[in-house]
Each structure stands twice: as C-alpha cells, then as structure tokens.
Amino acid sequence: MSSLKYLFVIPVLVALLAYFYPSDYDYENDMNERLQQILSGLLRAEKKIAQPKAKIAIGFGGCQDMFVDGLALLDALKFEAPENPEHFMSVDTQQELTKMMAYFFQHGAAAERYVGNDTLFNQLTRVAKTIPGYREAIGGNAPAMAQRLAQEGAEVLLAAKLSNNARKAMHSSLHILGDVLEEDDIHLILEYKTGDKWGKFTSPRANRFIVHSDNSNPLLETVDDLEKEILKFDPSVLVVGGLQMMDNFPFQEGQMESRLGKLRSLLATLPRKINTHFEMASFSDPALLQKIISTVVEYSDSLGMNEQELPNLVSILQYGNVSLLSDAHPRVASVLDQMRQVYKLLKNTKEVDGKRKLTRLHVHTLAYQAILTTKGSPWKNTMSATAKASLTAHRHVCGSNWIHTQKSKLLLDDSFSSSISASSTRIPVHEKRPVSCWDEDDYQICVAPVLVCTQVKQTAGGGDNISSAGLLVQVN
Ligand SMILES: *[C@@H]1O[C@H](CO)[C@@H](O)[C@H](O)[C@H]1NC(C)=O
Ligand SMILES: *[C@@H]1O[C@H](CO)[C@@H](O)[C@H](O)[C@H]1NC(C)=O
Ligand SMILES: *[C@@H]1O[C@H](CO)[C@@H](O)[C@H](O)[C@H]1NC(C)=O
C-alpha cells in the first residue's frame, strides 16, 4: 500500500520542519491557531441562538462604584502592608483594613466587606479621587445585571433605590422601581493586577477588594415596591442579587430576619411560570448565609456564582459554616464535583409552600464556565449559554466587544477530568467545538474554556455580566 510509505515520510518531514523552525516560533503559532479556532467555535455557538425578547425583573439595590488602584490608594494613605494577614467580619480600623486586604490579596480572591467606621471610609473615598486612573460608574449587582440584559435586548424591571444621577446613566429602556435617593451608597473598589507586590505579598491573579458603608441597600427596601409591580410586569424570570450588602451590617434586633422574611414571602407567592435565579456573592456571616438558604436559595430554580462562592455554598449547606477563601484556580474536576454536591442537596427540595427544586447551576471561573441544567426543565440552549458566558467574560475584563487572540490566553488544558473520583472520564476540549456537553443522571453539564483576557481593564461586575448573559440565552 502506498499510504504505508507516508508513515515514514511524515515523521521525517516533521523532524525537518522542527529543525528549520525554532521551537518557540512553532509553539506560538500553534497556540495562536488553537486560540483562533476556539474563538471561532465559541462565536458560532453564541450565534446559534437568536436573542429572545424576554422580560426579566431584577432586585435589589444599587450604588455608585468608585474604582481605584488599590495599592496606590493604600500607598497614598501610608497604610503599610501588614506582617500577618487576618480576616475580620467587618472593617473598623486601618489595621483591620490592611490585614484583610492582605488576606484576600495574597490569594487573588474577590471579597466585599462592610466598613463601620465613617471617618475611615470618608478618608478612603476622599483620597481615592486623587489617585491617577480613578473612575466612577453606576454599580451594584442588580443595576449591572439590568444594564447587561437591557443591552442584550431584554425588557427589564429593576428594583433599586438610585439617585437621579444614577438613573440618568442607566439604559433608557429600563423600568426602575423604588424612591429616588439623595445620594447613592458608595462602593470603593480596590483593584489590583496579577503579580502586583504589596509588602511581602504577591497577588496570583487580578482581582479586587470592595469596601462599602451602605445605609440603604442592606434593608432591601425595594422588595416592597417589587411585590406591588411584579405580577403586572409578568416577567419570565426574577433575578435576586445584592444580598451581600447585608453581610455584617449592624441591624437592629430582628431586622435582618424580618427583611429576609419579606423577600421569602415574595418568592413563595410567585406564580410557578416565573422562574427565579439567585446570584450568590461574597458572604462571611454564617448566620446570614444560613438564613439566605432558607429564605432565598430554597425558592430558587437557578443559582449563579464564582469559584469562591461555590465552596462557600457547599460548606453552609453541608456543615453550616462558611469558607472564606479557596483556590483561585480550581481544577474543572473539583468544581464539577462541588456542583454535583450542591445539585444533589437542592434538587430534592420538597415543592411545598412555594419552595422550588434547583434545576440550573452556573459557575464562572477565570479559566472556564460550567452550567448544569436538569433535563426537561424550562432552561434551554445550555451549550450556547455556556459559550455566551465565556465570551462575555473576555469582553468584560478586556473592556471590548471585539476579541483579539493576541490579548487572550487559555488556562484550560486540551482535556479535563469530569470528576476527582477514580472512575472519572477525561473530556477533550475540541478546538472546532470548544463547548463540551454531556449527560449524567437527570442533568446535562456544559463546560466552555474562557479566552482569558491578558490586558485587564476591569474585574468588578464581571460575574454580573457573565451570569446575566448566560441566563438570558436560556429563557423564553
Ligand atoms: C476610625 O478611623 C479613624 C481614621 O482611621 C481612626 O482615627 C479611629 O480611631 C477609628 N475609630 C474606631 C472606633 O476605631
Ligand atoms: C466546617 O465544618 C466541617 C465539619 O465540622 C469541617 O470539616 C470544616 O473544616 C469546616 N470548614 C471551615 C471553613 O471551617
Ligand atoms: C458589564 O456591565 C457594565 C455595567 O452595566 C457595563 O458597563 C459593561 O460594558 C459590561 N461589560 C460587557 C462586556 O458588556
């Protein structure tokens, strides 16, 4: 057979090519080729679905985001890096601020904490405005998600108390509920980059530490407004986010329980055809998170979260405690195992008194997106949704709609294990069909690699954009 001789010719050709081309050159060319193919594959998957004209309601809260180079701010204030990082429930002093910043910075973990000391908070925001590169934007989970969804063409009802300035900056098609605030609550976002050095610490990835001293958001005041309007609006999904503003807020006795109780009764009385999605966030108070499980999570069809929030949810569901920090670069296998754990715990929720079984779980990480959906549930197009989430992650962080492979890198290998258990299978990441989807039991899982942006413009708000982009593709 003549084909036999190629068996010898090809290795010789390869050896010759390898001899004539320096190896770096080949490697970079191959990488870029692979990135190009994966990008085309993701774009094809994204285009498969015409954007549905969905109606979506979103709560709660909003704020003004102040973005600042975190290390430049601390430097200007002469707040030095501590010797020993430490975690506190909230921030009251300079020492607590620097120790807590170091605690999350050294792991590159996103976190958000309440500052009880107004003098300190005002000092931080005053000096932040003088730091080069300082910028402001309308923020908060609910407004960020609402903006994203409106930009994608959805009709959105937003429950958030905002100032007139903030309202003017929002997409013109948004219906905004809630009184007008004199002044927005402020969130100060201390950003840092991969490899930044502070004292003896180096950050393993770009991320941010957020501090706030909200007065309005923790009280979830717009729950009452939403309750009055939601049936008239008749959305296909209600998205709940922004509850982390309640974390360690100095509530009066019984106030936290009563506000969450109000939210629970709104969720419990919704008609079944309105699906509910809860967007997790950074929580450190186990009592609050426990309460959120019984008032919100058990009433949610769908959950969205990042790689830090997933282990925290597993901890609270399984042991009743919180996990403050976890691996910033978790393997796919361990994330999928944790997703299965959460799904098993919540898929059997008894559908009584308005409670709902979990049928969708979206986890976003730096390197990949993973979405689990129950077969036969109302959630459609899981493959396209995973691709959309992945592309949105790049677009958000690079701050551009157009994706350059030169500004991208892949952190996900050519294949991954489906589980850390010995019986797991290896799943290849095909360049031409980069979203891997497969069935298990009564659900489907899809995983898509992220073209990780190497020229970071912003990290805050990423989760909101990514989750809402993925969610919209899945509703009708
Ligand atoms: C609040 O912060 C200011 C400024 O850093 C500090 O002087 C003051 O001692 C702090 N107050 C408390 C109660 O810790
Ligand atoms: C939570 O509790 C479990 C069981 O007691 C324990 O194994 C785990 O280490 C605890 N997690 C944290 C973060 O404290
Ligand atoms: C993410 O959301 C923010 C706020 O709505 C918006 O300014 C930004 O452009 C969004 N990013 C992407 C990639 O759409």
Coordinates of C-alpha atoms and ligand atoms in Angstrom, one line a residue:
M1 CA 0.0 0.0 0.0
S2 CA 1.3 3.4 -1.0
S3 CA -0.1 5.0 2.2
L4 CA 2.4 3.0 4.1
K5 CA 5.3 5.0 2.9
Y6 CA 3.8 8.2 4.2
L7 CA 4.1 6.7 7.6
F8 CA 7.9 7.1 7.2
V9 CA 7.7 10.3 5.2
I10 CA 5.7 12.3 7.7
P11 CA 8.0 11.8 10.7
V12 CA 10.9 12.8 8.5
L13 CA 9.1 16.0 7.4
V14 CA 8.2 16.8 10.9
A15 CA 11.7 16.4 12.0
L16 CA 12.9 18.5 9.1
L17 CA 10.4 21.3 9.9
A18 CA 11.4 21.2 13.6
Y19 CA 15.0 21.5 12.6
F20 CA 14.4 24.6 10.3
Y21 CA 12.0 26.4 12.6
P22 CA 13.0 27.5 16.1
S23 CA 10.7 25.7 18.6
D24 CA 9.4 28.9 20.2
Y25 CA 8.1 30.0 16.9
D26 CA 6.2 26.8 16.3
Y27 CA 4.7 26.8 19.7
E28 CA 3.4 30.3 19.5
N29 CA 2.0 29.7 16.0
D30 CA 0.2 26.6 17.3
M31 CA -1.1 28.3 20.3
N32 CA -2.5 31.2 18.2
E33 CA -4.0 28.8 15.8
R34 CA -5.7 26.9 18.6
L35 CA -7.0 30.2 20.2
Q36 CA -8.4 31.3 16.8
Q37 CA -10.2 28.0 16.3
I38 CA -11.6 28.1 19.8
L39 CA -12.7 31.7 19.4
S40 CA -14.5 30.9 16.1
G41 CA -16.1 27.9 17.8
L42 CA -17.4 30.0 20.7
L43 CA -18.7 32.7 18.3
R44 CA -20.5 30.1 16.2
A45 CA -22.1 28.6 19.4
E46 CA -23.1 32.1 20.5
K47 CA -24.7 32.9 17.1
K48 CA -26.8 29.8 17.1
I49 CA -29.5 31.4 19.3
A50 CA -31.4 34.5 18.2
Q51 CA -31.7 36.6 21.3
P52 CA -35.1 36.0 22.9
K53 CA -37.2 39.1 23.7
A54 CA -37.5 38.1 27.3
K55 CA -39.0 40.1 30.2
I56 CA -36.8 40.0 33.3
A57 CA -37.3 41.5 36.8
I58 CA -34.2 42.2 38.9
G59 CA -33.5 43.2 42.5
F60 CA -32.0 44.6 44.8
G61 CA -30.1 47.7 45.5
G62 CA -27.6 49.8 43.6
C63 CA -24.7 52.1 44.3
Q64 CA -22.0 54.3 42.9
D65 CA -18.9 52.3 42.2
M66 CA -15.6 54.1 42.8
F67 CA -12.7 52.2 41.1
V68 CA -9.2 52.9 42.3
D69 CA -5.8 51.2 42.0
G70 CA -5.9 49.6 45.5
L71 CA -2.1 49.6 46.2
A72 CA -1.7 53.2 45.0
L73 CA -4.5 54.3 47.4
L74 CA -3.0 52.5 50.4
D75 CA 0.4 53.9 49.5
A76 CA -1.0 57.5 49.3
L77 CA -2.6 57.0 52.7
K78 CA 0.7 55.5 54.1
F79 CA -1.3 52.4 55.1
E80 CA 1.5 49.8 55.0
A81 CA 1.3 46.1 54.2
P82 CA 0.9 44.1 57.5
E83 CA 3.1 41.3 58.6
N84 CA 0.2 39.0 59.3
P85 CA -2.9 39.0 57.2
E86 CA -6.1 38.3 59.1
H87 CA -9.8 38.1 58.4
F88 CA -12.4 40.2 60.3
M89 CA -16.1 40.2 59.9
S90 CA -16.2 44.0 59.1
V91 CA -13.6 46.8 59.0
D92 CA -13.4 49.4 61.8
T93 CA -9.8 50.4 61.8
Q94 CA -6.8 51.0 59.5
Q95 CA -5.2 47.8 60.8
E96 CA -8.3 45.7 60.1
L97 CA -8.4 47.2 56.6
T98 CA -4.8 46.4 55.7
K99 CA -4.8 42.9 57.3
M100 CA -8.0 42.0 55.5
M101 CA -6.7 43.4 52.2
A102 CA -3.6 41.3 52.5
Y103 CA -5.7 38.2 53.4
F104 CA -7.5 38.3 50.1
F105 CA -4.8 39.9 48.0
Q106 CA -2.3 37.1 48.7
H107 CA -4.8 34.6 47.2
G108 CA -6.2 36.9 44.5
A109 CA -9.6 36.3 45.9
A110 CA -12.6 38.6 45.3
A111 CA -14.2 39.9 48.5
E112 CA -16.6 42.6 49.7
R113 CA -16.8 43.9 53.3
Y114 CA -18.7 46.5 55.3
V115 CA -16.9 49.4 56.9
G116 CA -18.5 50.5 60.2
N117 CA -16.1 53.5 60.7
D118 CA -17.4 56.5 58.8
T119 CA -14.2 58.6 59.4
L120 CA -12.1 55.8 57.9
F121 CA -14.5 55.3 54.9
N122 CA -14.6 59.0 54.1
Q123 CA -10.9 59.2 54.3
L124 CA -10.6 56.3 51.8
T125 CA -13.0 57.8 49.3
R126 CA -11.6 61.3 49.6
V127 CA -8.1 60.2 48.8
A128 CA -9.3 57.6 46.1
K129 CA -10.5 60.5 44.0
T130 CA -6.9 61.9 43.8
I131 CA -5.3 58.7 42.6
P132 CA -4.4 58.5 38.8
G133 CA -6.8 56.3 36.9
Y134 CA -9.6 56.8 39.4
R135 CA -13.1 56.3 37.8
E136 CA -16.7 56.1 38.7
A137 CA -19.7 54.1 37.4
I138 CA -23.2 53.1 38.4
G139 CA -22.8 49.8 40.2
G140 CA -24.3 47.2 42.3
N141 CA -25.3 43.7 41.2
A142 CA -28.8 44.4 40.2
P143 CA -28.2 47.5 38.1
A144 CA -25.2 45.9 36.4
M145 CA -27.2 42.8 35.5
A146 CA -30.1 45.0 34.4
Q147 CA -27.8 47.1 32.1
R148 CA -26.4 44.0 30.6
L149 CA -29.8 42.4 29.9
A150 CA -31.2 45.7 28.5
Q151 CA -28.2 45.9 26.2
E152 CA -28.9 42.4 25.0
G153 CA -32.5 43.4 24.2
A154 CA -34.5 42.2 27.2
E155 CA -37.3 44.2 28.8
V156 CA -36.1 44.8 32.3
L157 CA -37.8 45.9 35.6
L158 CA -35.2 46.9 38.1
A159 CA -35.9 47.2 41.8
A160 CA -33.3 49.6 43.2
K161 CA -33.2 52.9 45.0
L162 CA -31.0 55.1 43.0
S163 CA -30.1 58.8 42.8
N164 CA -31.3 60.9 39.9
N165 CA -27.8 60.9 38.5
A166 CA -27.6 57.2 38.6
R167 CA -31.0 56.9 36.9
K168 CA -29.9 59.1 34.1
A169 CA -26.9 56.9 33.4
M170 CA -28.9 53.8 33.0
H171 CA -30.2 52.3 29.8
S172 CA -33.3 54.2 28.6
S173 CA -35.5 51.2 28.2
L174 CA -35.2 50.2 31.9
H175 CA -38.2 50.4 34.2
I176 CA -36.8 51.4 37.6
L177 CA -38.8 51.0 40.8
G178 CA -38.1 52.5 44.2
D179 CA -37.8 56.0 45.6
V180 CA -35.1 58.4 44.4
L181 CA -32.2 58.6 46.7
E182 CA -30.5 61.9 47.7
E183 CA -27.1 60.2 47.4
D184 CA -26.2 56.8 46.2
D185 CA -24.5 54.3 48.5
I186 CA -20.8 54.2 47.6
H187 CA -18.7 51.1 46.9
L188 CA -15.0 51.6 46.9
I189 CA -13.3 49.0 44.7
L190 CA -9.6 48.5 45.4
E191 CA -8.3 46.8 42.2
Y192 CA -5.0 45.0 41.7
K193 CA -3.3 43.1 38.9
T194 CA -1.7 39.7 38.5
G195 CA 1.7 39.8 40.1
D196 CA 1.3 43.1 41.9
K197 CA 3.5 43.3 45.0
W198 CA 2.5 44.7 48.4
G199 CA 4.9 44.3 51.2
K200 CA 5.9 40.6 51.2
F201 CA 2.7 39.6 49.3
T202 CA 2.2 39.0 45.6
S203 CA -1.2 38.6 44.0
P204 CA -1.6 35.4 41.9
R205 CA -4.4 36.9 39.8
A206 CA -6.1 40.3 39.0
N207 CA -9.0 40.9 41.4
R208 CA -10.5 43.4 43.8
F209 CA -11.3 44.1 47.4
I210 CA -14.5 46.1 47.8
V211 CA -15.4 48.1 50.9
H212 CA -18.7 49.9 51.5
S213 CA -20.7 51.6 54.2
D214 CA -24.2 51.2 52.7
N215 CA -27.2 52.6 54.6
S216 CA -29.9 51.8 52.2
N217 CA -29.1 48.6 50.4
P218 CA -28.9 46.3 53.4
L219 CA -32.5 46.9 54.2
L220 CA -33.8 45.6 50.8
E221 CA -36.3 48.4 50.8
T222 CA -37.4 47.8 47.2
V223 CA -38.7 44.3 47.9
D224 CA -42.0 46.1 48.8
D225 CA -42.1 48.0 45.5
L226 CA -41.3 44.9 43.5
E227 CA -44.1 43.0 45.3
K228 CA -46.6 45.6 44.1
E229 CA -45.4 45.6 40.4
I230 CA -44.1 42.1 39.6
L231 CA -47.4 40.4 38.6
K232 CA -48.4 43.3 36.3
F233 CA -44.9 43.2 34.6
D234 CA -45.2 39.4 34.3
P235 CA -41.5 38.5 33.7
S236 CA -40.2 35.1 32.7
V237 CA -37.5 35.3 35.4
L238 CA -36.9 37.2 38.6
V239 CA -33.2 37.6 39.4
V240 CA -32.3 38.2 43.0
G241 CA -28.8 39.7 43.8
G242 CA -27.1 42.2 46.0
L243 CA -27.9 40.4 49.3
Q244 CA -24.2 40.5 50.3
M245 CA -24.8 44.1 51.3
M246 CA -26.5 42.7 54.4
D247 CA -23.3 40.9 55.4
N248 CA -22.2 42.2 58.9
F249 CA -24.4 45.2 58.6
P250 CA -25.3 46.5 62.2
F251 CA -29.0 45.5 62.0
Q252 CA -31.4 46.2 64.9
E253 CA -32.6 43.2 66.7
G254 CA -34.8 41.0 64.4
Q255 CA -34.4 43.4 61.4
M256 CA -32.4 41.1 59.2
E257 CA -34.9 38.3 59.8
S258 CA -37.8 40.5 59.0
R259 CA -36.3 41.8 55.7
L260 CA -35.4 38.4 54.5
G261 CA -38.8 37.1 55.6
K262 CA -40.4 39.7 53.4
L263 CA -38.3 38.6 50.4
R264 CA -39.2 35.0 51.2
S265 CA -42.9 35.7 51.1
L266 CA -42.5 37.5 47.7
L267 CA -40.6 34.5 46.3
A268 CA -43.0 32.0 47.8
T269 CA -46.1 33.6 46.3
L270 CA -44.8 34.0 42.7
P271 CA -46.7 32.0 40.1
R272 CA -44.7 28.9 39.1
K273 CA -44.2 30.1 35.5
I274 CA -41.9 32.9 36.8
N275 CA -38.5 31.3 37.2
T276 CA -36.3 32.5 40.0
H277 CA -32.5 33.0 39.8
F278 CA -30.3 33.9 42.8
E279 CA -26.8 35.4 42.1
M280 CA -24.5 34.5 45.1
A281 CA -21.8 36.8 46.3
S282 CA -19.2 37.0 49.0
F283 CA -20.7 36.2 52.4
S284 CA -18.8 35.8 55.7
D285 CA -21.5 35.7 58.3
P286 CA -22.8 32.1 58.7
A287 CA -26.0 33.2 60.4
L288 CA -26.9 35.5 57.4
L289 CA -26.0 32.9 54.8
Q290 CA -27.9 30.2 56.7
K291 CA -30.9 32.5 56.7
I292 CA -30.5 33.2 52.9
I293 CA -30.5 29.5 52.2
S294 CA -33.9 29.1 53.9
T295 CA -35.4 32.3 52.5
V296 CA -34.0 32.6 49.0
V297 CA -31.9 29.6 47.9
E298 CA -34.7 27.1 48.6
Y299 CA -37.0 29.2 46.5
S300 CA -34.7 29.5 43.5
D301 CA -34.8 27.4 40.3
S302 CA -31.4 28.7 39.3
L303 CA -28.1 29.8 41.0
G304 CA -25.1 31.6 39.7
M305 CA -21.7 32.0 41.5
N306 CA -17.9 32.1 41.1
E307 CA -15.2 29.7 42.2
Q308 CA -15.0 31.3 45.7
E309 CA -18.8 31.3 46.3
L310 CA -19.3 27.7 45.3
P311 CA -17.2 26.1 48.1
N312 CA -18.8 28.6 50.5
L313 CA -22.3 27.4 49.4
V314 CA -21.2 23.7 49.8
S315 CA -19.9 24.5 53.3
I316 CA -23.0 26.2 54.5
L317 CA -25.3 23.5 53.0
Q318 CA -23.2 20.6 54.3
Y319 CA -21.7 21.8 57.6
G320 CA -23.4 25.1 58.5
N321 CA -20.1 27.0 58.4
V322 CA -18.6 29.4 55.9
S323 CA -15.4 29.0 53.8
L324 CA -13.8 32.4 53.4
L325 CA -11.1 31.6 50.9
S326 CA -10.5 28.9 48.4
D327 CA -8.3 28.0 45.4
A328 CA -8.4 30.9 42.8
H329 CA -7.6 28.4 40.0
P330 CA -9.7 25.3 40.9
R331 CA -9.5 22.2 38.6
V332 CA -12.6 21.6 36.5
A333 CA -12.9 18.2 38.2
S334 CA -13.3 19.6 41.7
V335 CA -15.7 22.4 40.6
L336 CA -17.9 19.8 38.8
D337 CA -17.9 17.6 41.9
Q338 CA -18.9 20.6 44.1
M339 CA -21.6 21.4 41.6
R340 CA -22.9 17.9 41.7
Q341 CA -22.9 18.1 45.5
V342 CA -25.0 21.3 45.5
Y343 CA -27.3 19.9 42.9
K344 CA -27.9 16.7 44.9
L345 CA -28.6 18.7 48.0
L346 CA -31.1 21.1 46.4
K347 CA -32.7 19.1 43.6
N348 CA -34.8 17.3 46.1
T349 CA -36.3 20.3 47.8
K350 CA -39.9 19.5 48.5
E351 CA -42.1 21.8 46.4
V352 CA -44.3 22.9 49.3
D353 CA -45.1 26.5 50.4
G354 CA -43.6 27.9 47.2
K355 CA -40.2 26.2 47.5
R356 CA -38.5 25.0 44.4
K357 CA -36.1 22.3 43.3
L358 CA -32.9 23.5 41.8
T359 CA -32.8 22.9 38.0
R360 CA -29.9 25.2 36.9
L361 CA -26.4 26.0 38.3
H362 CA -23.9 28.3 36.6
V363 CA -20.3 28.6 37.9
H364 CA -18.0 31.1 36.4
T365 CA -14.2 30.9 37.0
L366 CA -11.3 32.7 35.4
A367 CA -10.4 29.7 33.2
Y368 CA -13.8 28.2 32.2
Q369 CA -17.6 28.4 32.5
A370 CA -19.7 25.5 33.7
I371 CA -23.5 25.2 33.5
L372 CA -25.6 22.3 34.8
T373 CA -29.3 22.1 33.9
T374 CA -31.9 19.4 34.6
K375 CA -33.2 17.6 31.5
G376 CA -36.7 18.5 30.7
S377 CA -36.5 21.7 32.8
P378 CA -37.5 25.1 31.3
W379 CA -33.8 26.0 30.7
K380 CA -32.9 25.9 27.1
N381 CA -29.7 26.2 24.9
T382 CA -27.2 25.2 27.7
M383 CA -24.4 24.9 25.1
S384 CA -24.9 28.4 23.6
A385 CA -25.4 29.9 27.1
T386 CA -22.0 28.5 28.2
A387 CA -20.3 29.9 25.1
K388 CA -22.0 33.2 25.6
A389 CA -20.9 33.4 29.2
S390 CA -17.3 32.6 28.2
L391 CA -17.2 35.3 25.5
T392 CA -18.8 37.8 27.9
A393 CA -16.1 37.1 30.5
H394 CA -13.4 38.1 28.0
R395 CA -15.3 41.1 26.7
H396 CA -16.0 42.4 30.1
V397 CA -12.5 42.1 31.5
C398 CA -10.8 43.4 28.3
G399 CA -13.5 46.1 28.1
S400 CA -14.1 45.5 24.4
N401 CA -16.7 43.7 22.3
W402 CA -14.1 42.6 19.8
I403 CA -11.9 39.7 20.9
H404 CA -8.3 39.7 19.9
T405 CA -6.5 36.4 20.3
Q406 CA -3.3 38.4 20.9
K407 CA -4.9 39.7 24.1
S408 CA -6.0 36.2 25.2
K409 CA -4.6 33.1 26.7
L410 CA -6.0 29.7 27.6
L411 CA -5.7 28.3 31.1
L412 CA -7.7 25.2 30.4
D413 CA -5.7 22.2 29.0
D414 CA -6.6 20.1 26.0
S415 CA -8.7 17.9 28.2
F416 CA -10.0 17.7 31.8
S417 CA -11.3 15.1 34.2
S418 CA -15.0 15.0 34.7
S419 CA -14.5 14.3 38.5
I420 CA -11.8 13.8 41.0
S421 CA -13.1 10.2 41.7
A422 CA -11.0 7.4 40.3
S423 CA -13.8 6.3 37.9
S424 CA -13.9 9.7 36.1
T425 CA -13.5 10.1 32.4
R426 CA -11.3 12.5 30.5
I427 CA -13.2 15.0 28.4
P428 CA -11.3 16.6 25.5
V429 CA -11.6 20.3 24.6
H430 CA -12.1 20.2 20.8
E431 CA -10.9 23.3 19.0
K432 CA -13.7 23.2 16.5
R433 CA -16.4 22.5 19.1
P434 CA -14.9 24.1 22.2
V435 CA -18.0 23.7 24.4
S436 CA -18.1 20.2 25.9
C437 CA -21.5 19.0 26.9
W438 CA -22.6 15.6 28.2
D439 CA -25.4 13.9 30.1
E440 CA -25.3 12.4 33.6
D441 CA -28.3 11.1 35.6
D442 CA -31.1 13.6 35.1
Y443 CA -29.0 16.6 34.1
Q444 CA -26.7 17.9 31.4
I445 CA -23.3 19.7 32.0
C446 CA -21.6 22.0 29.6
V447 CA -18.1 23.4 30.1
A448 CA -16.5 26.1 27.9
P449 CA -12.9 27.4 28.1
V450 CA -12.5 31.2 28.6
L451 CA -10.2 33.1 26.4
V452 CA -8.7 34.8 29.4
C453 CA -8.0 38.5 28.8
T454 CA -4.4 39.4 29.3
Q455 CA -4.9 43.2 29.3
V456 CA -7.2 43.6 32.2
K457 CA -9.4 46.7 32.2
Q458 CA -11.9 45.7 34.9
T459 CA -12.8 42.7 37.1
A460 CA -15.6 44.1 39.3
G461 CA -19.0 43.5 37.8
G462 CA -17.7 40.6 35.7
G463 CA -19.8 38.0 37.4
D464 CA -23.0 40.1 36.9
N465 CA -22.3 40.4 33.2
I466 CA -21.4 36.8 32.7
S467 CA -24.3 35.4 34.7
S468 CA -26.9 37.6 33.1
A469 CA -25.6 37.0 29.6
G470 CA -25.8 33.2 30.2
L471 CA -29.2 33.3 31.8
L472 CA -30.9 35.3 29.1
V473 CA -30.0 32.7 26.4
Q474 CA -31.7 30.1 28.5
V475 CA -35.2 31.7 29.0
N476 CA -38.1 32.2 26.7
Ligands
LIG1 C1 -12.0 55.2 62.8 O1 -11.0 55.5 61.8 C2 -10.2 56.7 62.2 C3 -9.3 57.0 61.0 O2 -8.5 55.9 60.6 C4 -9.4 56.4 63.4 O3 -8.7 57.5 63.8 C5 -10.4 56.0 64.6 O4 -9.7 55.6 65.7 C6 -11.3 54.9 64.1 N1 -12.4 54.6 65.1 C7 -12.6 53.5 65.7 C8 -13.7 53.4 66.6 O5 -11.9 52.5 65.5
LIG2 C1 -16.7 23.3 58.6 O1 -17.1 22.2 59.3 C2 -16.6 21.0 58.9 C3 -17.2 19.8 59.7 O2 -17.1 20.2 61.0 C4 -15.1 21.0 58.9 O3 -14.6 19.8 58.4 C5 -14.6 22.1 58.0 O4 -13.2 22.2 58.1 C6 -15.2 23.5 58.5 N1 -14.9 24.5 57.5 C7 -14.4 25.6 57.8 C8 -14.0 26.5 56.7 O5 -14.2 26.0 59.0
LIG3 C1 -20.7 44.9 32.1 O1 -21.7 45.7 32.7 C2 -21.3 47.0 32.9 C3 -22.4 47.7 33.7 O2 -23.6 47.5 33.1 C4 -21.1 47.7 31.5 O3 -20.7 49.0 31.6 C5 -20.0 46.9 30.8 O4 -19.9 47.4 29.5 C6 -20.4 45.4 30.7 N1 -19.4 44.6 30.1 C7 -19.7 44.0 28.9 C8 -18.6 43.2 28.4 O5 -20.8 44.0 28.4

